[in-house]
PDB file of C-alpha atoms in Angstrom:
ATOM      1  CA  UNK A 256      18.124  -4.896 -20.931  1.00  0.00           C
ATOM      2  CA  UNK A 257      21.114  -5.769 -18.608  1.00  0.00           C
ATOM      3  CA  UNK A 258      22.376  -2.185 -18.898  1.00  0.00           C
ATOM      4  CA  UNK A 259      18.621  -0.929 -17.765  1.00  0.00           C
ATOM      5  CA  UNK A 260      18.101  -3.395 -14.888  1.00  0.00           C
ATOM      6  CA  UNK A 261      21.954  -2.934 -13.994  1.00  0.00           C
ATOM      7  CA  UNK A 262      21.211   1.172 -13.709  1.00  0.00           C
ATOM      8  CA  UNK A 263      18.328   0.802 -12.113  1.00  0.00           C
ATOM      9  CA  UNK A 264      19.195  -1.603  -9.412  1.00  0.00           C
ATOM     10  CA  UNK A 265      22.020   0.919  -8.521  1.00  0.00           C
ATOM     11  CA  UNK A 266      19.357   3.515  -8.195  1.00  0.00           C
ATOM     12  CA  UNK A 267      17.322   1.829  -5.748  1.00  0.00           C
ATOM     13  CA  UNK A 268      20.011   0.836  -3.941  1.00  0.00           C
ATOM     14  CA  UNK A 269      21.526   4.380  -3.349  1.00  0.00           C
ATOM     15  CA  UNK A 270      17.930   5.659  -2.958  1.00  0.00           C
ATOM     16  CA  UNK A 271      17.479   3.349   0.274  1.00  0.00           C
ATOM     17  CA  UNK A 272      21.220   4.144   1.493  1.00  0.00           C
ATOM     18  CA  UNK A 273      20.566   7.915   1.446  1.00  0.00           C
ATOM     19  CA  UNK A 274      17.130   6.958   3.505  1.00  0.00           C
ATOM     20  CA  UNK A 275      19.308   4.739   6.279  1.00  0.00           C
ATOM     21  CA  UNK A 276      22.037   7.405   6.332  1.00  0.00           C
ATOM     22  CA  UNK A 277      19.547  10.519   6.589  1.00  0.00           C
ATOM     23  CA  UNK A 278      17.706   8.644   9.355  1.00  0.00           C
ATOM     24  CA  UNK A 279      20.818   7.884  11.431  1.00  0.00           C
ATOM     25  CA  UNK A 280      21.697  11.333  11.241  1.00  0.00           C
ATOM     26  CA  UNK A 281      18.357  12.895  11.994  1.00  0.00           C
ATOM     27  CA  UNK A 282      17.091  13.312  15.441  1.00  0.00           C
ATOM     28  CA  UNK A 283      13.610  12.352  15.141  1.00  0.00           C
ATOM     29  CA  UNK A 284      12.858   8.820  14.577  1.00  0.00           C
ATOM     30  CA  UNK A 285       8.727   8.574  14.238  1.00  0.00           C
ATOM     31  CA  UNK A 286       6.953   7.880  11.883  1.00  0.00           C
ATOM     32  CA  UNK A 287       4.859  10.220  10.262  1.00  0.00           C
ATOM     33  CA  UNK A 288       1.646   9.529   8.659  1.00  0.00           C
ATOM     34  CA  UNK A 289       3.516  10.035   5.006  1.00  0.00           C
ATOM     35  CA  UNK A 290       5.883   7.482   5.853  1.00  0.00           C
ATOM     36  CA  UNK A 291       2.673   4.692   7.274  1.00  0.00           C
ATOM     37  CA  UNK A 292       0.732   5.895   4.036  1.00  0.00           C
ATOM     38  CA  UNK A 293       3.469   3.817   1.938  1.00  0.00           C
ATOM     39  CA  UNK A 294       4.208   0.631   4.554  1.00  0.00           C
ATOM     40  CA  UNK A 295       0.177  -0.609   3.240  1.00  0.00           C
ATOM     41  CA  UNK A 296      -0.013  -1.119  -0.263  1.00  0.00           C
ATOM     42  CA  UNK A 297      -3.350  -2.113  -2.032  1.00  0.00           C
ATOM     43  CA  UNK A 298      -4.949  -2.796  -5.619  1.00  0.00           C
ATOM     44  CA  UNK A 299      -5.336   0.984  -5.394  1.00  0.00           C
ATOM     45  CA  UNK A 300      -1.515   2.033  -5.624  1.00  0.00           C
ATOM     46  CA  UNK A 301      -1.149  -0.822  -8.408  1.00  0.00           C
ATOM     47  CA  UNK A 302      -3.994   0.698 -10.235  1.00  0.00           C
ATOM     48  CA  UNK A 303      -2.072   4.413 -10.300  1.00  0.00           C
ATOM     49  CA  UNK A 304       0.360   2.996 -10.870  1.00  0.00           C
ATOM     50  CA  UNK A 305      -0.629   1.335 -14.080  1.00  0.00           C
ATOM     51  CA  UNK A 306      -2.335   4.859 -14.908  1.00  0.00           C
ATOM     52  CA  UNK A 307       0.989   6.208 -14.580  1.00  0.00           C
ATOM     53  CA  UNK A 308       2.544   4.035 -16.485  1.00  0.00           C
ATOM     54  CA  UNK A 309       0.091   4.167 -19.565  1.00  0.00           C
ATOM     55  CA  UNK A 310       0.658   8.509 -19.896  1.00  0.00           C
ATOM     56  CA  UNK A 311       4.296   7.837 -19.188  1.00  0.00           C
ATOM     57  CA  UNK A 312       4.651   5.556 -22.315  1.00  0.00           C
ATOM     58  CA  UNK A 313       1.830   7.453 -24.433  1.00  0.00           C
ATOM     59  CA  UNK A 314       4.312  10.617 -23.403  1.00  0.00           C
ATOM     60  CA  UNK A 315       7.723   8.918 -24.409  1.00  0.00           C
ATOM     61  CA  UNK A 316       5.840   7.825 -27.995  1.00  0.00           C
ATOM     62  CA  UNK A 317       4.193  10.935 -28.694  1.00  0.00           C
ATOM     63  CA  UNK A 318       6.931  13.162 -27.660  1.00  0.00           C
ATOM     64  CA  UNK A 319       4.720  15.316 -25.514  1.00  0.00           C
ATOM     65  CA  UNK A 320       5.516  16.139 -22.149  1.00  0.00           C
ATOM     66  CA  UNK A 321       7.626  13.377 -21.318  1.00  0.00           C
ATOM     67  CA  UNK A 322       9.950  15.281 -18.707  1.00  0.00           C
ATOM     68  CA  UNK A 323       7.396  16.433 -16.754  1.00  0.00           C
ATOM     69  CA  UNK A 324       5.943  12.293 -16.822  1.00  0.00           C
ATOM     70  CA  UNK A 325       9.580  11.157 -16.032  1.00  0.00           C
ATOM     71  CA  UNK A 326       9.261  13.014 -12.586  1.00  0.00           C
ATOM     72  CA  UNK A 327       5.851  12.420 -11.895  1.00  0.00           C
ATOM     73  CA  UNK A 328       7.160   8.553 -12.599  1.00  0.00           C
ATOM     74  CA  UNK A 329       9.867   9.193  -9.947  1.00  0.00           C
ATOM     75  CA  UNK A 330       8.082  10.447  -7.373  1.00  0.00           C
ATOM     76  CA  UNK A 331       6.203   6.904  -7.621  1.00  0.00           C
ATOM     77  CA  UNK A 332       9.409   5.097  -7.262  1.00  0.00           C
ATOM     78  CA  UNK A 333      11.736   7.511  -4.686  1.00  0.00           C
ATOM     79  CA  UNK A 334       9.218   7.778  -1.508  1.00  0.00           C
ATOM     80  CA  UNK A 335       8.631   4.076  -1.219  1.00  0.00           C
ATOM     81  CA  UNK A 336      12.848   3.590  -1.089  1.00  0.00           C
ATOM     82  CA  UNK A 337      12.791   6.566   1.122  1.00  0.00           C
ATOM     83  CA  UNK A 338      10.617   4.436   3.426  1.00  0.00           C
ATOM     84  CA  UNK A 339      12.418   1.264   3.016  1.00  0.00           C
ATOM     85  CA  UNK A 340      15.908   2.662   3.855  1.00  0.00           C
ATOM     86  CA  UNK A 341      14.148   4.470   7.431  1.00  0.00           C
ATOM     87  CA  UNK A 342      12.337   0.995   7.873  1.00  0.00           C
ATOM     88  CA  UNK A 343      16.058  -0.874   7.729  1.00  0.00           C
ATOM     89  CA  UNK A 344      17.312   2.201   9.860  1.00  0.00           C
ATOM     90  CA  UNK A 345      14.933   2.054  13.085  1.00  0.00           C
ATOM     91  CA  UNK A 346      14.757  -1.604  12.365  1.00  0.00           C
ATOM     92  CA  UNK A 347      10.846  -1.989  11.729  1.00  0.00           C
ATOM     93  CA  UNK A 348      10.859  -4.647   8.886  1.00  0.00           C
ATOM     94  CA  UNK A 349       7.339  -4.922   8.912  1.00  0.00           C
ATOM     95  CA  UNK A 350       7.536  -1.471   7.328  1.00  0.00           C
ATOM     96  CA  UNK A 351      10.396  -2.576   5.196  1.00  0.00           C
ATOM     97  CA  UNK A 352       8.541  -4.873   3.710  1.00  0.00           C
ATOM     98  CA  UNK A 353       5.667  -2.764   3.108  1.00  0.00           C
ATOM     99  CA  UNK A 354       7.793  -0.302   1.186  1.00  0.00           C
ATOM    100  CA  UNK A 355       9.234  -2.850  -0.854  1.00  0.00           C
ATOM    101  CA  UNK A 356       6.313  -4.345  -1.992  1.00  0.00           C
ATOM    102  CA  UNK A 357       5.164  -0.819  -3.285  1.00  0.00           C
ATOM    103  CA  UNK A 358       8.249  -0.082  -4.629  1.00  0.00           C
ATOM    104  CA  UNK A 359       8.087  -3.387  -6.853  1.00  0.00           C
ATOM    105  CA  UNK A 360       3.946  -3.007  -7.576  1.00  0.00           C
ATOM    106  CA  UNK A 361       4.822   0.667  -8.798  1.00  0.00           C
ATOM    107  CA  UNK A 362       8.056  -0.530 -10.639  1.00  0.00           C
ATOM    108  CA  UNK A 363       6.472  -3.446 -12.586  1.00  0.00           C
ATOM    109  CA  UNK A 364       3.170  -1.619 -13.383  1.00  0.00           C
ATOM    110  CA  UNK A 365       4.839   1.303 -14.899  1.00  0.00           C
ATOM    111  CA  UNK A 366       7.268  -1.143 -16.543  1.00  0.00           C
ATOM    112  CA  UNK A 367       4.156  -3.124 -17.910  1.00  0.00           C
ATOM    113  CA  UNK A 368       2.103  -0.081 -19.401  1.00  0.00           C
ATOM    114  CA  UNK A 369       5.332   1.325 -21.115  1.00  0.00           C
ATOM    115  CA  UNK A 370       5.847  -1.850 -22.877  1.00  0.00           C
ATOM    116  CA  UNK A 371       2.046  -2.387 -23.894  1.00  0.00           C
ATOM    117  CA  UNK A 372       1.893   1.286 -25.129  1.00  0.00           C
ATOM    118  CA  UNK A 373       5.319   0.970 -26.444  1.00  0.00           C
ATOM    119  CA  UNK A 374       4.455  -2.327 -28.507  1.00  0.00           C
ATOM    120  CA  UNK A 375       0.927  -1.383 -29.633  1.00  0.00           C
ATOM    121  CA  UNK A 376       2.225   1.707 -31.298  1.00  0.00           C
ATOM    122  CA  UNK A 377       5.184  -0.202 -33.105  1.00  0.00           C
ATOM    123  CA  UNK A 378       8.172   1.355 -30.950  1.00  0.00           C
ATOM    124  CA  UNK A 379       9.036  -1.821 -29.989  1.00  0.00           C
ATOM    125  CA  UNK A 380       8.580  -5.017 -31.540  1.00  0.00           C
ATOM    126  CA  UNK A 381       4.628  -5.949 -31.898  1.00  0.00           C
ATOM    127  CA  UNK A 382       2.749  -8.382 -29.803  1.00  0.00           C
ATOM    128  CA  UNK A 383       2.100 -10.628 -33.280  1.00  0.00           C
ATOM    129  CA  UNK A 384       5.989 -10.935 -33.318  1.00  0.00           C
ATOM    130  CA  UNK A 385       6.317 -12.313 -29.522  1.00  0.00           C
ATOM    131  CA  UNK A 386       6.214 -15.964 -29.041  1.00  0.00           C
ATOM    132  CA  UNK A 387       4.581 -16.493 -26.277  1.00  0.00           C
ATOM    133  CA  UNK A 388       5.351 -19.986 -24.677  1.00  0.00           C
ATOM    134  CA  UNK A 389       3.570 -22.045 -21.657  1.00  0.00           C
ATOM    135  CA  UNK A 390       6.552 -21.375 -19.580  1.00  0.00           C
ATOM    136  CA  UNK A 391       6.534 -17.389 -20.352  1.00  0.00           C
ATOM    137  CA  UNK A 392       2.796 -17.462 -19.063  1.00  0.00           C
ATOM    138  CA  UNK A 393       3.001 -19.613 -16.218  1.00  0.00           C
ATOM    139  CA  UNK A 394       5.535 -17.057 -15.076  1.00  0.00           C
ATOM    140  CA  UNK A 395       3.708 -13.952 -15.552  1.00  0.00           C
ATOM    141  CA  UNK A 396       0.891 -15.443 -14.059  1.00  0.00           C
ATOM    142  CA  UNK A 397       2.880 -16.612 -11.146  1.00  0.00           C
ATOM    143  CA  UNK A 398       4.604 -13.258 -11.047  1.00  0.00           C
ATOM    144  CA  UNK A 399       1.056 -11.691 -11.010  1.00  0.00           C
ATOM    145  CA  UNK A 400      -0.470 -13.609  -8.051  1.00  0.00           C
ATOM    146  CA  UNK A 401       2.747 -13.043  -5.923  1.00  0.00           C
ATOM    147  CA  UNK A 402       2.221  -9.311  -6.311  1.00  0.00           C
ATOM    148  CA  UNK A 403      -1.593  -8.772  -6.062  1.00  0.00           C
ATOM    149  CA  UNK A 404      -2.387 -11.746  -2.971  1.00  0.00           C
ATOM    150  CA  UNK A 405      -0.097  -9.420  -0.652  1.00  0.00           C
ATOM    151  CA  UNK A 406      -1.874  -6.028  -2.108  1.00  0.00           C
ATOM    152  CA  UNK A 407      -5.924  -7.549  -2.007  1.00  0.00           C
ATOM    153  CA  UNK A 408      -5.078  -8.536   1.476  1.00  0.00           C
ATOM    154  CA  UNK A 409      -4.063  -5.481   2.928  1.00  0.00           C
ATOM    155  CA  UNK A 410      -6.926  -3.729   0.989  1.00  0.00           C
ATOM    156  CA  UNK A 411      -9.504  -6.402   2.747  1.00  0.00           C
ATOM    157  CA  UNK A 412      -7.418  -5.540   6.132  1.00  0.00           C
ATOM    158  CA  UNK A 413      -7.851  -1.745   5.791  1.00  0.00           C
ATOM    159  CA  UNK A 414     -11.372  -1.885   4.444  1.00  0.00           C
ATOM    160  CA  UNK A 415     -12.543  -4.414   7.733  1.00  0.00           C
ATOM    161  CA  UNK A 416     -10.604  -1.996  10.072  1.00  0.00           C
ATOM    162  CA  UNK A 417     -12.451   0.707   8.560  1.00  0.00           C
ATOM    163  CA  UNK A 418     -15.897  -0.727   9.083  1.00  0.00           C
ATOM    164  CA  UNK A 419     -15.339  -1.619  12.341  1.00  0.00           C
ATOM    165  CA  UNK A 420     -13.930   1.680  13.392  1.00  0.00           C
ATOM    166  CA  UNK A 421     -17.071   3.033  12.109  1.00  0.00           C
ATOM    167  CA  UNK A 422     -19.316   0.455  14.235  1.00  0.00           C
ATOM    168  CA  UNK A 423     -17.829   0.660  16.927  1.00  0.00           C
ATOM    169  CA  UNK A 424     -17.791   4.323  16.883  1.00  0.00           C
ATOM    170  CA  UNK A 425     -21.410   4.641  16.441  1.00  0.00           C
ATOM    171  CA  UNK A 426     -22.171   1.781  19.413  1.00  0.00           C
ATOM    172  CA  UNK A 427     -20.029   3.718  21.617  1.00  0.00           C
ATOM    173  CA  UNK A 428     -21.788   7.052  21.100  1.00  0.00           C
ATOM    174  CA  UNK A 429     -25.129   5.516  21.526  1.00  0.00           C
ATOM    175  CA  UNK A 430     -24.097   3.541  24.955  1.00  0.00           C
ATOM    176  CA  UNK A 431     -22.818   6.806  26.838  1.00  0.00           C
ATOM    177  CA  UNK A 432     -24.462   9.336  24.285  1.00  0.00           C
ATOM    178  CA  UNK A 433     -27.395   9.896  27.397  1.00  0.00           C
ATOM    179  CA  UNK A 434     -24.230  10.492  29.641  1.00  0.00           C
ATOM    180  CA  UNK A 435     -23.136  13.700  28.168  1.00  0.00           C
ATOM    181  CA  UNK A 436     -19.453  11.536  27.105  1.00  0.00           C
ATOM    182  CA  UNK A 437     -17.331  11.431  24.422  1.00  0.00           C
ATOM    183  CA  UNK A 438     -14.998   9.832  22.623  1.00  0.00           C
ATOM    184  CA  UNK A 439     -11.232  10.843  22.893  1.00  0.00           C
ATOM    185  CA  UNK A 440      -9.668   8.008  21.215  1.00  0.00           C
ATOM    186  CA  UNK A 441     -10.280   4.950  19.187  1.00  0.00           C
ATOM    187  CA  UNK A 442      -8.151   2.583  17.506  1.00  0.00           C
ATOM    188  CA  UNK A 443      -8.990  -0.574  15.288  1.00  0.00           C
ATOM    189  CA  UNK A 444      -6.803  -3.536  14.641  1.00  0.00           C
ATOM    190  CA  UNK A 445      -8.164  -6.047  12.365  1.00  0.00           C
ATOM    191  CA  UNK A 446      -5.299  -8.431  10.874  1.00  0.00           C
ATOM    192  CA  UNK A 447      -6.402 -11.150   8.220  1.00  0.00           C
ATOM    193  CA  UNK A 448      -7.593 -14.077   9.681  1.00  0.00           C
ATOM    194  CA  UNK A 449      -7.981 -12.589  13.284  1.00  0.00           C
ATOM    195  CA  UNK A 450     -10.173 -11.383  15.357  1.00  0.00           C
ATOM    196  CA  UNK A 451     -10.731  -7.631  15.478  1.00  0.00           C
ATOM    197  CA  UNK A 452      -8.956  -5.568  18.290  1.00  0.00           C
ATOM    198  CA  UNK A 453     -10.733  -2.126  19.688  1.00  0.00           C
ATOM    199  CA  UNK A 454      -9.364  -0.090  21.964  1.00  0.00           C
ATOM    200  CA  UNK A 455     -11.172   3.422  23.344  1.00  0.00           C
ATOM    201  CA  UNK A 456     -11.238   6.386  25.635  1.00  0.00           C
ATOM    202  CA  UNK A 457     -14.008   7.724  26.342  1.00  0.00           C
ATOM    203  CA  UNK A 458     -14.786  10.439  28.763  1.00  0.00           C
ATOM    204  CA  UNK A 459     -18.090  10.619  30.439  1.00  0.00           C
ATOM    205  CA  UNK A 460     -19.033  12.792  33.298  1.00  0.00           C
ATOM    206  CA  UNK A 461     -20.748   9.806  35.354  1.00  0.00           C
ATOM    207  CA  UNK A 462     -19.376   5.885  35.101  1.00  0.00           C
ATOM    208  CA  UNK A 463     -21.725   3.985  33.104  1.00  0.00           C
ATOM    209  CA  UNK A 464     -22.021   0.189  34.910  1.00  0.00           C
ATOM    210  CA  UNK A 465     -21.520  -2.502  32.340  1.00  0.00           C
ATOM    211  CA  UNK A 466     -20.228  -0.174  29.349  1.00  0.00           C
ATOM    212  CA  UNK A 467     -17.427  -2.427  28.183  1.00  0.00           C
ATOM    213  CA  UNK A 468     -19.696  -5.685  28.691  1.00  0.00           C
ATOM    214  CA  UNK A 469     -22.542  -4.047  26.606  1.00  0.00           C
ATOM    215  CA  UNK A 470     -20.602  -3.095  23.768  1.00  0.00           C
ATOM    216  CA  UNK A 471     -18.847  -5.889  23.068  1.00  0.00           C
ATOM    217  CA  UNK A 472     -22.048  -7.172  23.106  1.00  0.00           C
ATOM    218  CA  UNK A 473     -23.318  -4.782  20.185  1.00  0.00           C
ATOM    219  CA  UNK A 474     -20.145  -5.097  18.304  1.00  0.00           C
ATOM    220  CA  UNK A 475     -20.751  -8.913  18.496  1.00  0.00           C
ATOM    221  CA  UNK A 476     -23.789  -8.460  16.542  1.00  0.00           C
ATOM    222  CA  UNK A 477     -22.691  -6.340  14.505  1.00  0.00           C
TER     223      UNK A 477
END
């Protein structure tokens, strides 16, 4: 066990040192959409996760496939480092942290369905023979809630954001809709416990009096 957590704590941490030393050395400094896609988390990725997990161990036990598992396994593991050492590089920790978090839902998902495949088969020693003590579950449990609070809020974040981007989008189009306008951007920010943030441009060929007033009106009720 020390051996595996030994290796693999070397592994992450030259995974995120190549990611800060290719993004000092590269030019461009954005952030692309793959590299947002793993700063947000949710049930969703721990959920794959687990899937991945389950064929991974089925694969090891079986003997069937499990190369081609081992890299699909990796590629679960390697972007979200990959994110976390540009994060630490352009100094966005908010990102950092992100990555992390997915880097440790993915880890300890995988690691959980390899050792409930792995012990319900008999590779490993069987649940009957575990003695399971108070202490041992208030720590999974505590381990659980520390890991799915941070994911079940960013899924209730993204999910808000993405019904108000769809409200407001439809009371914008029916305020300037008789104006011949449209809509050339929109943007949603709704954090957890906040109020929800909208921002648009829209381009109509005559100025509507009251636009702004109106719809925050109609998003109010809505």
């Amino acid at each position: 066990t020390n051996r595996a957590a030994r290796a693999l704590g070397i592994g992450a941490l030259v995974g995120v040192l190549i990611g800060v030393a290719i993004t000092g050395l590269s030019p461009a400094r954005n952030a692309t959409p793959e590299i947002l896609a793993r700063t947000a988390p949710t049930l969703l990725d721990l959920a794959v996760a687990l899937l991945s997990g389950l064929a991974g161990g089925y694969a090891t036990v079986h003997r069937r496939g499990e190369t081609a598992i081992g890299v699909a396994i990796a590629t679960a593991l390697m972007p979200p480092l990959a994110t976390l050492g540009y994060s630490l590089a352009v100094a966005r920790f908010d990102y950092a942290f992100g990555a992390l978090l997915l880097f440790l839902t993915n880890l300890a998902a995988i690691a959980f369905a390899f050792a409930v495949v792995t012990r319900m088969r008999g590779v490993a020693r069987p649940f009957r023979t575990v003695r399971i003590t108070r202490g041992l579950i208030f720590a999974g449990f505590a381990a659980l809630l520390l890991l799915v609070t941070p994911l079940a809020l960013t899924l209730r974040r993204i999910s808000l954001e993405t019904m108000a981007l769809t409200a407001a989008r439809r009371e914008i189009t029916a305020i300037i809709g008789p104006s011949g306008g449209s809509i050339a951007q929109l943007g949603v920010n709704w954090r957890n416990m906040q109020r929800p943030r909208i921002e648009a441009i829209v381009v109509s060929e005559r100025y509507i009096e009251g636009a702004e007033t109106e719809l925050a009106a109609r998003l109010q009720r809505q």
